[in-house]
Tab-separated table of C-alpha atoms and ligand atoms in Angstrom:
chain	number	residue	atom	x	y	z
A	1230	UNK	CA	-31.397	-92.746	-51.465
A	1231	UNK	CA	-29.245	-90.583	-49.214
A	1232	UNK	CA	-26.814	-89.879	-52.047
A	1233	UNK	CA	-29.429	-88.431	-54.359
A	1234	UNK	CA	-30.628	-86.307	-51.491
A	1235	UNK	CA	-27.174	-84.787	-51.092
A	1236	UNK	CA	-26.880	-84.044	-54.783
A	1237	UNK	CA	-30.252	-82.384	-54.790
A	1238	UNK	CA	-29.263	-80.176	-51.926
A	1239	UNK	CA	-26.091	-79.084	-53.735
A	1240	UNK	CA	-28.028	-78.263	-56.915
A	1241	UNK	CA	-30.543	-76.212	-55.068
A	1242	UNK	CA	-27.981	-74.107	-53.243
A	1243	UNK	CA	-28.800	-70.536	-54.425
A	1244	UNK	CA	-28.251	-71.078	-58.185
A	1245	UNK	CA	-29.094	-67.417	-58.987
A	1246	UNK	CA	-26.494	-65.915	-56.683
A	1247	UNK	CA	-23.543	-67.424	-58.508
A	1248	UNK	CA	-21.912	-64.105	-59.252
A	1249	UNK	CA	-22.274	-62.704	-55.772
A	1250	UNK	CA	-20.718	-65.804	-54.356
A	1251	UNK	CA	-17.803	-65.647	-56.771
A	1252	UNK	CA	-17.092	-62.029	-55.803
A	1253	UNK	CA	-17.244	-62.888	-52.129
A	1254	UNK	CA	-14.813	-65.731	-52.732
A	1255	UNK	CA	-12.459	-63.444	-54.664
A	1256	UNK	CA	-12.485	-61.003	-51.812
A	1257	UNK	CA	-11.740	-63.680	-49.267
A	1258	UNK	CA	-8.944	-65.133	-51.367
A	1259	UNK	CA	-7.171	-61.815	-51.944
A	1260	UNK	CA	-7.339	-60.861	-48.277
A	1261	UNK	CA	-6.479	-64.244	-46.805
A	1262	UNK	CA	-4.258	-65.931	-49.419
A	1263	UNK	CA	-1.357	-66.378	-47.004
A	1264	UNK	CA	-3.490	-68.149	-44.431
A	1265	UNK	CA	-5.151	-70.257	-47.085
A	1266	UNK	CA	-1.766	-71.294	-48.479
A	1267	UNK	CA	-0.467	-72.247	-45.046
A	1268	UNK	CA	-3.668	-74.160	-44.343
A	1269	UNK	CA	-3.402	-76.075	-47.619
A	1270	UNK	CA	0.248	-76.904	-47.011
A	1271	UNK	CA	-0.330	-78.209	-43.513
A	1272	UNK	CA	-3.305	-80.270	-44.708
A	1273	UNK	CA	-1.146	-81.822	-47.424
A	1274	UNK	CA	1.657	-82.587	-44.961
A	1275	UNK	CA	-0.821	-84.132	-42.550
A	1276	UNK	CA	-2.348	-86.334	-45.238
A	1277	UNK	CA	1.090	-87.479	-46.383
A	1278	UNK	CA	2.004	-88.310	-42.804
A	1279	UNK	CA	-1.142	-90.426	-42.394
A	1280	UNK	CA	-0.520	-92.313	-45.623
A	1281	UNK	CA	3.081	-93.066	-44.632
A	1282	UNK	CA	2.041	-94.101	-41.123
A	1283	UNK	CA	-0.586	-96.496	-42.440
A	1284	UNK	CA	1.919	-97.917	-44.917
A	1285	UNK	CA	4.565	-98.649	-42.297
A	1286	UNK	CA	2.108	-100.038	-39.771
A	1287	UNK	CA	0.651	-102.413	-42.343
A	1288	UNK	CA	4.068	-103.425	-43.579
A	1289	UNK	CA	5.355	-104.061	-40.054
A	1290	UNK	CA	2.402	-106.285	-39.344
A	1291	UNK	CA	2.790	-108.459	-42.407
A	1292	UNK	CA	6.486	-108.802	-41.657
A	1293	UNK	CA	5.741	-109.917	-38.090
A	1294	UNK	CA	3.288	-112.576	-39.246
A	1295	UNK	CA	5.785	-113.918	-41.744
A	1296	UNK	CA	8.426	-114.341	-39.077
A	1297	UNK	CA	6.084	-116.113	-36.718
A	1298	UNK	CA	4.846	-118.421	-39.450
A	1299	UNK	CA	8.199	-119.379	-40.862
A	1300	UNK	CA	10.233	-119.781	-37.690
A	1301	UNK	CA	7.727	-121.462	-35.423
A	1302	UNK	CA	5.692	-123.874	-37.450
A	1303	UNK	CA	6.871	-127.162	-38.788
A	1304	UNK	CA	6.949	-127.340	-42.558
A	1305	UNK	CA	3.808	-128.593	-44.230
A	1306	UNK	CA	3.956	-132.025	-45.790
A	1307	UNK	CA	4.335	-131.686	-49.556
A	1308	UNK	CA	1.471	-134.071	-50.332
A	1309	UNK	CA	-1.414	-131.781	-51.212
A	1310	UNK	CA	-4.286	-132.181	-48.802
A	1311	UNK	CA	-7.602	-130.340	-48.890
A	1312	UNK	CA	-6.098	-127.475	-46.921
A	1313	UNK	CA	-3.124	-127.133	-49.226
A	1314	UNK	CA	-5.087	-126.972	-52.445
A	1315	UNK	CA	-6.665	-123.598	-51.721
A	1316	UNK	CA	-4.404	-120.608	-51.761
A	1317	UNK	CA	-4.819	-117.964	-49.074
A	1318	UNK	CA	-3.800	-115.189	-51.449
A	1319	UNK	CA	-7.010	-115.452	-53.482
A	1320	UNK	CA	-9.229	-114.415	-50.549
A	1321	UNK	CA	-11.349	-111.340	-51.137
A	1322	UNK	CA	-13.706	-109.400	-48.931
A	1323	UNK	CA	-16.596	-108.576	-51.239
A	1324	UNK	CA	-19.001	-106.354	-49.366
A	1325	UNK	CA	-18.841	-104.388	-46.140
A	1326	UNK	CA	-20.758	-105.515	-43.059
A	1327	UNK	CA	-24.508	-104.834	-43.166
A	1328	UNK	CA	-26.004	-102.266	-40.855
A	1329	UNK	CA	-27.764	-104.786	-38.621
A	1330	UNK	CA	-25.160	-104.886	-35.902
A	1331	UNK	CA	-27.396	-105.367	-32.893
A	1332	UNK	CA	-28.687	-108.861	-33.400
A	1333	UNK	CA	-29.332	-111.280	-30.564
A	1334	UNK	CA	-29.167	-115.029	-31.147
A	1335	UNK	CA	-30.824	-117.899	-29.209
A	1336	UNK	CA	-34.067	-115.945	-28.735
A	1337	UNK	CA	-32.451	-113.270	-26.582
A	1338	UNK	CA	-33.830	-109.708	-26.574
A	1339	UNK	CA	-31.712	-106.675	-27.411
A	1340	UNK	CA	-31.792	-104.093	-24.613
A	1341	UNK	CA	-29.351	-101.241	-24.112
A	1342	UNK	CA	-26.428	-102.851	-25.914
A	1343	UNK	CA	-26.922	-106.269	-24.306
A	1344	UNK	CA	-28.887	-109.421	-25.102
A	1345	UNK	CA	-31.026	-110.818	-22.281
A	1346	UNK	CA	-33.311	-113.798	-21.894
A	1347	UNK	CA	-35.475	-114.554	-18.854
A	1348	UNK	CA	-35.831	-118.172	-17.728
A	1349	UNK	CA	-38.746	-118.663	-15.341
A	1350	UNK	CA	-38.166	-122.368	-14.676
A	1351	UNK	CA	-36.534	-122.111	-11.194
A	1352	UNK	CA	-32.982	-123.421	-10.757
A	1353	UNK	CA	-30.259	-123.361	-8.117
A	1354	UNK	CA	-27.565	-120.774	-8.826
A	1355	UNK	CA	-25.231	-123.459	-10.186
A	1356	UNK	CA	-27.835	-125.056	-12.447
A	1357	UNK	CA	-28.962	-121.639	-13.659
A	1358	UNK	CA	-25.387	-121.006	-14.766
A	1359	UNK	CA	-25.343	-124.371	-16.605
A	1360	UNK	CA	-28.581	-123.535	-18.410
A	1361	UNK	CA	-27.059	-120.212	-19.543
A	1362	UNK	CA	-23.970	-122.095	-20.726
A	1363	UNK	CA	-26.142	-124.285	-22.932
A	1364	UNK	CA	-27.591	-121.177	-24.617
A	1365	UNK	CA	-24.576	-120.114	-26.639
A	1366	UNK	CA	-22.216	-119.971	-23.675
A	1367	UNK	CA	-24.185	-117.105	-22.154
A	1368	UNK	CA	-23.594	-115.991	-18.572
A	1369	UNK	CA	-25.914	-114.899	-15.800
A	1370	UNK	CA	-26.505	-111.162	-16.368
A	1371	UNK	CA	-24.432	-108.315	-14.977
A	1372	UNK	CA	-25.355	-104.717	-14.130
A	1373	UNK	CA	-22.768	-101.956	-14.333
A	1374	UNK	CA	-24.872	-98.823	-13.753
A	1375	UNK	CA	-28.230	-97.453	-12.651
A	1376	UNK	CA	-29.563	-97.369	-16.219
A	1377	UNK	CA	-28.968	-101.122	-16.544
A	1378	UNK	CA	-30.500	-101.722	-13.131
A	1379	UNK	CA	-33.666	-99.965	-14.295
A	1380	UNK	CA	-33.572	-101.775	-17.654
A	1381	UNK	CA	-33.430	-105.215	-16.038
A	1382	UNK	CA	-36.270	-104.200	-13.710
A	1383	UNK	CA	-38.421	-103.202	-16.717
A	1384	UNK	CA	-37.384	-106.356	-18.543
A	1385	UNK	CA	-38.986	-108.620	-15.923
A	1386	UNK	CA	-41.843	-106.283	-15.037
A	1387	UNK	CA	-44.413	-108.159	-17.134
A	1388	UNK	CA	-43.566	-111.568	-15.720
A	1389	UNK	CA	-44.691	-112.808	-12.327
A	1390	UNK	CA	-41.143	-113.182	-11.066
A	1391	UNK	CA	-40.464	-111.858	-7.546
A	1392	UNK	CA	-36.697	-112.343	-7.474
A	1393	UNK	CA	-34.041	-113.911	-9.688
A	1394	UNK	CA	-30.342	-114.808	-9.756
A	1395	UNK	CA	-27.786	-112.247	-10.867
A	1396	UNK	CA	-24.286	-113.094	-12.124
A	1397	UNK	CA	-22.732	-111.637	-8.952
A	1398	UNK	CA	-20.922	-113.655	-6.269
A	1399	UNK	CA	-19.667	-112.110	-2.994
A	1400	UNK	CA	-16.863	-113.761	-1.064
A	1401	UNK	CA	-17.015	-111.227	1.768
A	1402	UNK	CA	-19.064	-108.401	3.272
A	1403	UNK	CA	-17.558	-105.613	1.156
A	1404	UNK	CA	-18.567	-104.577	-2.361
A	1405	UNK	CA	-15.033	-105.171	-3.629
A	1406	UNK	CA	-15.338	-108.841	-2.642
A	1407	UNK	CA	-18.168	-109.207	-5.183
A	1408	UNK	CA	-17.262	-110.405	-8.703
A	1409	UNK	CA	-19.445	-110.398	-11.818
A	1410	UNK	CA	-19.518	-113.727	-13.695
A	1411	UNK	CA	-16.475	-115.131	-15.497
A	1412	UNK	CA	-15.666	-111.823	-17.152
A	1413	UNK	CA	-14.597	-110.883	-13.605
A	1414	UNK	CA	-14.367	-107.261	-12.566
A	1415	UNK	CA	-15.684	-106.414	-9.128
A	1416	UNK	CA	-18.933	-104.614	-8.326
A	1417	UNK	CA	-16.842	-101.718	-6.962
A	1418	UNK	CA	-18.054	-99.249	-9.591
A	1419	UNK	CA	-21.783	-99.775	-9.068
A	1420	UNK	CA	-24.105	-101.703	-6.784
A	1421	UNK	CA	-27.649	-101.421	-5.466
A	1422	UNK	CA	-27.491	-103.692	-2.427
A	1423	UNK	CA	-30.191	-103.502	0.174
A	1424	UNK	CA	-29.011	-102.177	3.584
A	1425	UNK	CA	-26.671	-104.540	5.461
A	1426	UNK	CA	-25.842	-106.534	2.316
A	1427	UNK	CA	-23.762	-108.275	1.028
A	1428	UNK	CA	-23.707	-110.636	3.993
A	1429	UNK	CA	-21.504	-113.635	3.376
A	1430	UNK	CA	-22.744	-115.257	6.615
A	1431	UNK	CA	-26.090	-115.830	4.850
A	1432	UNK	CA	-24.539	-116.799	1.522
A	1433	UNK	CA	-22.398	-115.798	-1.449
A	1434	UNK	CA	-24.971	-115.681	-4.227
A	1435	UNK	CA	-26.697	-112.426	-5.137
A	1436	UNK	CA	-30.291	-112.106	-6.309
A	1437	UNK	CA	-32.406	-109.224	-7.585
A	1438	UNK	CA	-35.751	-108.282	-5.979
A	1439	UNK	CA	-38.625	-107.099	-8.164
A	1440	UNK	CA	-41.529	-106.626	-5.734
A	1441	UNK	CA	-42.294	-104.885	-2.460
A	1442	UNK	CA	-40.515	-101.935	-0.881
A	1443	UNK	CA	-37.107	-103.250	-1.940
A	1444	UNK	CA	-37.933	-103.704	-5.617
A	1445	UNK	CA	-34.847	-102.949	-7.717
A	1446	UNK	CA	-32.435	-103.813	-4.855
A	1447	UNK	CA	-30.055	-106.747	-4.452
A	1448	UNK	CA	-29.477	-109.196	-1.596
A	1449	UNK	CA	-27.056	-112.033	-1.038
A	1450	UNK	CA	-28.022	-115.458	0.238
A	1451	UNK	CA	-27.522	-119.184	-0.049
A	1452	UNK	CA	-26.875	-120.495	-3.568
A	1453	UNK	CA	-29.167	-123.514	-3.032
A	1454	UNK	CA	-32.716	-122.176	-3.379
A	1455	UNK	CA	-34.222	-122.365	-6.845
A	1456	UNK	CA	-35.327	-119.200	-8.609
A	1457	UNK	CA	-35.726	-117.608	-12.037
A	1458	UNK	CA	-32.705	-116.151	-13.775
A	1459	UNK	CA	-31.633	-114.004	-16.718
A	1460	UNK	CA	-28.862	-115.021	-19.111
A	1461	UNK	CA	-26.796	-112.475	-21.031
A	1462	UNK	CA	-24.911	-112.484	-24.350
A	1463	UNK	CA	-23.169	-109.683	-26.253
A	1464	UNK	CA	-25.080	-108.515	-29.365
A	1465	UNK	CA	-23.570	-109.458	-32.709
A	1466	UNK	CA	-23.712	-108.624	-36.415
A	1467	UNK	CA	-26.410	-110.572	-38.230
A	1468	UNK	CA	-25.088	-113.274	-40.549
A	1469	UNK	CA	-27.462	-115.810	-42.080
A	1470	UNK	CA	-24.569	-118.007	-43.219
A	1471	UNK	CA	-23.061	-118.358	-39.759
A	1472	UNK	CA	-24.086	-121.128	-37.415
A	1473	UNK	CA	-21.895	-120.058	-34.489
A	1474	UNK	CA	-22.224	-116.279	-34.318
A	1475	UNK	CA	-20.817	-114.579	-31.214
A	1476	UNK	CA	-19.765	-110.997	-30.572
A	1477	UNK	CA	-19.326	-110.052	-34.260
A	1478	UNK	CA	-17.397	-113.211	-35.141
A	1479	UNK	CA	-18.262	-116.455	-36.840
A	1480	UNK	CA	-16.746	-119.669	-35.453
A	1481	UNK	CA	-16.434	-122.440	-38.042
A	1482	UNK	CA	-15.959	-125.920	-36.667
A	1483	UNK	CA	-13.821	-128.519	-38.451
A	1484	UNK	CA	-13.530	-131.986	-36.996
A	1485	UNK	CA	-10.389	-132.790	-38.967
A	1486	UNK	CA	-7.106	-133.907	-37.429
A	1487	UNK	CA	-4.611	-131.352	-38.700
A	1488	UNK	CA	-1.357	-130.016	-37.328
A	1489	UNK	CA	-1.379	-126.396	-36.164
A	1490	UNK	CA	0.196	-125.131	-39.383
A	1491	UNK	CA	-2.178	-127.145	-41.559
A	1492	UNK	CA	-5.251	-125.928	-39.729
A	1493	UNK	CA	-4.133	-122.294	-39.820
A	1494	UNK	CA	-3.544	-122.637	-43.560
A	1495	UNK	CA	-7.008	-124.114	-43.926
A	1496	UNK	CA	-8.564	-121.251	-41.930
A	1497	UNK	CA	-6.731	-118.695	-44.098
A	1498	UNK	CA	-8.237	-120.327	-47.176
A	1499	UNK	CA	-11.732	-119.473	-45.897
A	1500	UNK	CA	-10.795	-115.895	-44.966
A	1501	UNK	CA	-10.339	-116.671	-41.273
A	1502	UNK	CA	-7.705	-117.609	-38.763
A	1503	UNK	CA	-7.403	-120.328	-36.175
A	1504	UNK	CA	-9.570	-119.215	-33.252
A	1505	UNK	CA	-8.266	-116.602	-30.823
A	1506	UNK	CA	-9.728	-116.147	-27.342
A	1507	UNK	CA	-9.497	-112.725	-25.737
A	1508	UNK	CA	-11.800	-112.982	-22.726
A	1509	UNK	CA	-13.143	-115.459	-20.185
A	1510	UNK	CA	-16.580	-115.143	-21.745
A	1511	UNK	CA	-15.251	-115.932	-25.217
A	1512	UNK	CA	-13.465	-118.939	-23.718
A	1513	UNK	CA	-16.817	-120.064	-22.330
A	1514	UNK	CA	-18.475	-119.500	-25.695
A	1515	UNK	CA	-15.901	-121.599	-27.555
A	1516	UNK	CA	-16.344	-124.415	-25.045
A	1517	UNK	CA	-20.112	-124.258	-25.514
A	1518	UNK	CA	-19.738	-125.132	-29.206
A	1519	UNK	CA	-18.550	-128.602	-28.178
A	1520	UNK	CA	-20.316	-131.073	-25.952
A	1521	UNK	CA	-18.204	-133.545	-24.068
A	1522	UNK	CA	-14.444	-133.625	-23.575
A	1523	UNK	CA	-11.458	-133.560	-25.878
A	1524	UNK	CA	-9.358	-130.638	-27.033
A	1525	UNK	CA	-8.960	-128.255	-29.976
A	1526	UNK	CA	-6.130	-126.176	-31.391
A	1527	UNK	CA	-6.031	-122.463	-30.575
A	1528	UNK	CA	-4.460	-120.001	-33.012
A	1529	UNK	CA	-1.575	-118.960	-30.815
A	1530	UNK	CA	2.179	-119.126	-30.533
A	1531	UNK	CA	3.414	-119.209	-26.958
A	1532	UNK	CA	7.161	-118.556	-26.529
A	1533	UNK	CA	6.707	-118.641	-22.760
A	1534	UNK	CA	3.871	-118.928	-20.288
A	1535	UNK	CA	3.353	-115.153	-20.047
A	1536	UNK	CA	3.473	-114.308	-23.756
A	1537	UNK	CA	0.761	-115.224	-26.251
A	1538	UNK	CA	0.807	-114.206	-29.927
A	1539	UNK	CA	-2.593	-114.705	-31.534
A	1540	UNK	CA	-2.331	-115.488	-35.240
A	1541	UNK	CA	-5.234	-113.172	-36.098
A	1542	UNK	CA	-3.460	-110.244	-34.442
A	1543	UNK	CA	-5.813	-110.054	-31.446
A	1544	UNK	CA	-4.312	-108.519	-28.301
A	1545	UNK	CA	-3.372	-110.998	-25.560
A	1546	UNK	CA	-5.928	-109.625	-23.118
A	1547	UNK	CA	-6.682	-112.976	-21.514
A	1548	UNK	CA	-4.397	-115.847	-20.538
A	1549	UNK	CA	-5.785	-119.149	-19.343
A	1550	UNK	CA	-2.672	-121.332	-19.662
A	1551	UNK	CA	-2.812	-123.781	-16.778
A	1552	UNK	CA	-0.268	-126.302	-17.947
A	1553	UNK	CA	2.985	-125.372	-19.671
A	1554	UNK	CA	5.251	-127.917	-21.337
A	1555	UNK	CA	8.082	-127.175	-23.744
A	1556	UNK	CA	5.854	-126.920	-26.819
A	1557	UNK	CA	4.951	-123.483	-28.198
A	1558	UNK	CA	1.493	-124.226	-29.587
A	1559	UNK	CA	-1.712	-124.024	-27.594
A	1560	UNK	CA	-4.620	-126.420	-27.073
A	1561	UNK	CA	-7.926	-125.816	-25.297
A	1562	UNK	CA	-9.260	-128.498	-22.992
A	1563	UNK	CA	-12.960	-128.758	-23.785
A	1564	UNK	CA	-14.170	-130.265	-20.524
A	1565	UNK	CA	-16.737	-127.821	-19.135
A	1566	UNK	CA	-15.522	-126.205	-15.925
A	1567	UNK	CA	-12.232	-128.091	-16.072
A	1568	UNK	CA	-9.402	-126.258	-14.302
A	1569	UNK	CA	-6.992	-127.249	-17.026
A	1570	UNK	CA	-8.361	-125.059	-19.773
A	1571	UNK	CA	-5.318	-124.207	-21.935
A	1572	UNK	CA	-2.078	-126.116	-22.256
A	1573	UNK	CA	0.912	-125.903	-24.561
A	1574	UNK	CA	1.859	-128.702	-26.939
A	1575	UNK	CA	4.376	-129.524	-29.603
A	1576	UNK	CA	3.248	-127.801	-32.818
A	1577	UNK	CA	3.361	-131.065	-34.751
A	1578	UNK	CA	0.446	-132.418	-32.674
A	1579	UNK	CA	-2.773	-132.900	-34.589
A	1580	UNK	CA	-6.199	-131.845	-33.437
A	1581	UNK	CA	-9.669	-130.701	-34.483
A	1582	UNK	CA	-9.952	-126.945	-34.797
A	1583	UNK	CA	-12.151	-123.865	-35.058
A	1584	UNK	CA	-11.674	-121.065	-37.568
A	1585	UNK	CA	-12.789	-117.555	-36.636
A	1586	UNK	CA	-13.643	-114.622	-38.885
A	1587	UNK	CA	-15.755	-111.459	-38.781
A	1588	UNK	CA	-19.503	-111.897	-39.237
A	1589	UNK	CA	-21.708	-110.084	-41.704
A	1590	UNK	CA	-19.342	-109.894	-44.690
A	1591	UNK	CA	-19.711	-111.857	-47.906
A	1592	UNK	CA	-16.543	-113.824	-48.399
A	1593	UNK	CA	-15.300	-115.367	-51.614
A	1594	UNK	CA	-12.158	-117.396	-51.292
B	379	NAG	C1	-45.402	-105.078	-20.726
B	379	NAG	O1	-46.724	-105.220	-21.179
B	379	NAG	C2	-47.300	-104.020	-21.710
B	379	NAG	C3	-48.741	-104.271	-22.034
B	379	NAG	O2	-48.914	-105.525	-22.626
B	379	NAG	C4	-46.505	-103.589	-22.941
B	379	NAG	O3	-47.004	-102.385	-23.474
B	379	NAG	C5	-45.032	-103.380	-22.531
B	379	NAG	O4	-44.252	-103.095	-23.676
B	379	NAG	C6	-44.487	-104.636	-21.864
B	379	NAG	N1	-43.165	-104.344	-21.360
B	379	NAG	C7	-42.112	-105.148	-21.585
B	379	NAG	C8	-40.841	-104.744	-20.992
B	379	NAG	O5	-42.236	-106.176	-22.227
B	380	NAG	C1	-31.670	-98.736	-6.556
B	380	NAG	O1	-32.960	-99.300	-6.685
B	380	NAG	C2	-34.002	-98.387	-6.492
B	380	NAG	C3	-35.284	-99.160	-6.489
B	380	NAG	O2	-35.513	-99.701	-7.767
B	380	NAG	C4	-33.967	-97.352	-7.593
B	380	NAG	O3	-35.027	-96.443	-7.432
B	380	NAG	C5	-32.651	-96.624	-7.527
B	380	NAG	O4	-32.534	-95.757	-8.621
B	380	NAG	C6	-31.501	-97.603	-7.517
B	380	NAG	N1	-30.320	-96.856	-7.173
B	380	NAG	C7	-29.248	-96.851	-7.935
B	380	NAG	C8	-28.099	-96.038	-7.457
B	380	NAG	O5	-29.187	-97.493	-8.950
B	381	NAG	C1	10.620	-131.396	-23.723
B	381	NAG	O1	11.275	-131.770	-24.906
B	381	NAG	C2	12.090	-132.914	-24.785
B	381	NAG	C3	12.853	-133.109	-26.088
B	381	NAG	O2	12.053	-132.807	-27.197
B	381	NAG	C4	11.218	-134.110	-24.455
B	381	NAG	O3	11.988	-135.289	-24.345
B	381	NAG	C5	10.506	-133.838	-23.145
B	381	NAG	O4	9.607	-134.868	-22.854
B	381	NAG	C6	9.731	-132.511	-23.217
B	381	NAG	N1	9.233	-132.168	-21.902
B	381	NAG	C7	7.950	-132.026	-21.685
B	381	NAG	C8	7.574	-131.663	-20.284
B	381	NAG	O5	7.105	-132.159	-22.544
């Protein structure tokens, strides 16, 4: 549709003035040929530079992955298992992602780049957080600016809710002692506390007021009363073939006991990688896929406690290693709210695993 429109526009561009335009062009060329030549040359050089840069970056990356794979993982057993029979090199990305990038799952509503859902069944702060967790690992909502403050106010305006839990907790009487949910980050940049709040003497939990003279303001208080609450998820790209769709990625669960190398090879065969986790909220999401305890393999190589190489190339923006042994592979403890979330293991250990890949593309492997 848009293509034909462009062609039409080109065709209709003053067809009768062809000669005039040619003369004008001639004039420009004869007067400015030096500048035009220099311009063309620099454009060509620039393009060449970009092509070379891309080439070396890509090459460097492949090289890195090869080193990690060959030096760190134990060799695969030669008996061909299900994972071994499919070759990773035949994977093809067929079509680009569709345009529907702002989808909300679990019945959440898309507002201003976030997905929100109001729960009017009153809960204590702690139970409210657990309910959010059971809806795709969502968190109690956060507000980072005045626009979001107004948006959340509008969002609840049609319900008969007078106040509700926010995702903010204050450990002291200053704004910088207030932290938003597990994604952390303090409320330093923006807050709309009522006068004389936060007040940790009354309580640490922060709620939002929707009625009366203080509508739109926040107060802190005890975490024990029950009230309504709003859970928040990041929007994601729509993907009808993805059961676990979070933040533009699909998480594919395999309850098979494989070694780290075997499971990564399996994930490659379906155009993914062993799961990477780059934020506290993603960690929460991955945990929410499983109910009960146990552990799964993460797609990382950990030469020491401060260095994490994710197999899918994700940056190591989040480190939740609580227990370091002399193994260099990484497991996630699935117990909800356990303090022992990630721990290193020998890479020959076997475990269930999750594969992770981008949502919204049609994969053929
Ligand atoms: C609130 O209700 C009114 C009237 O039914 C509707 O027009 C408006 O869109 C609703 N607002 C929200 C935020 O749902
Ligand atoms: C704080 O809340 C009030 C009441 O809703 C609102 O009018 C005001 O814009 C908010 N202030 C900021 C800085 O967000
Ligand atoms: C470290 O490795 C050695 C030898 O493989 C093993 O005996 C020992 O138990 C390991 N230590 C820990 C803490 O796992």
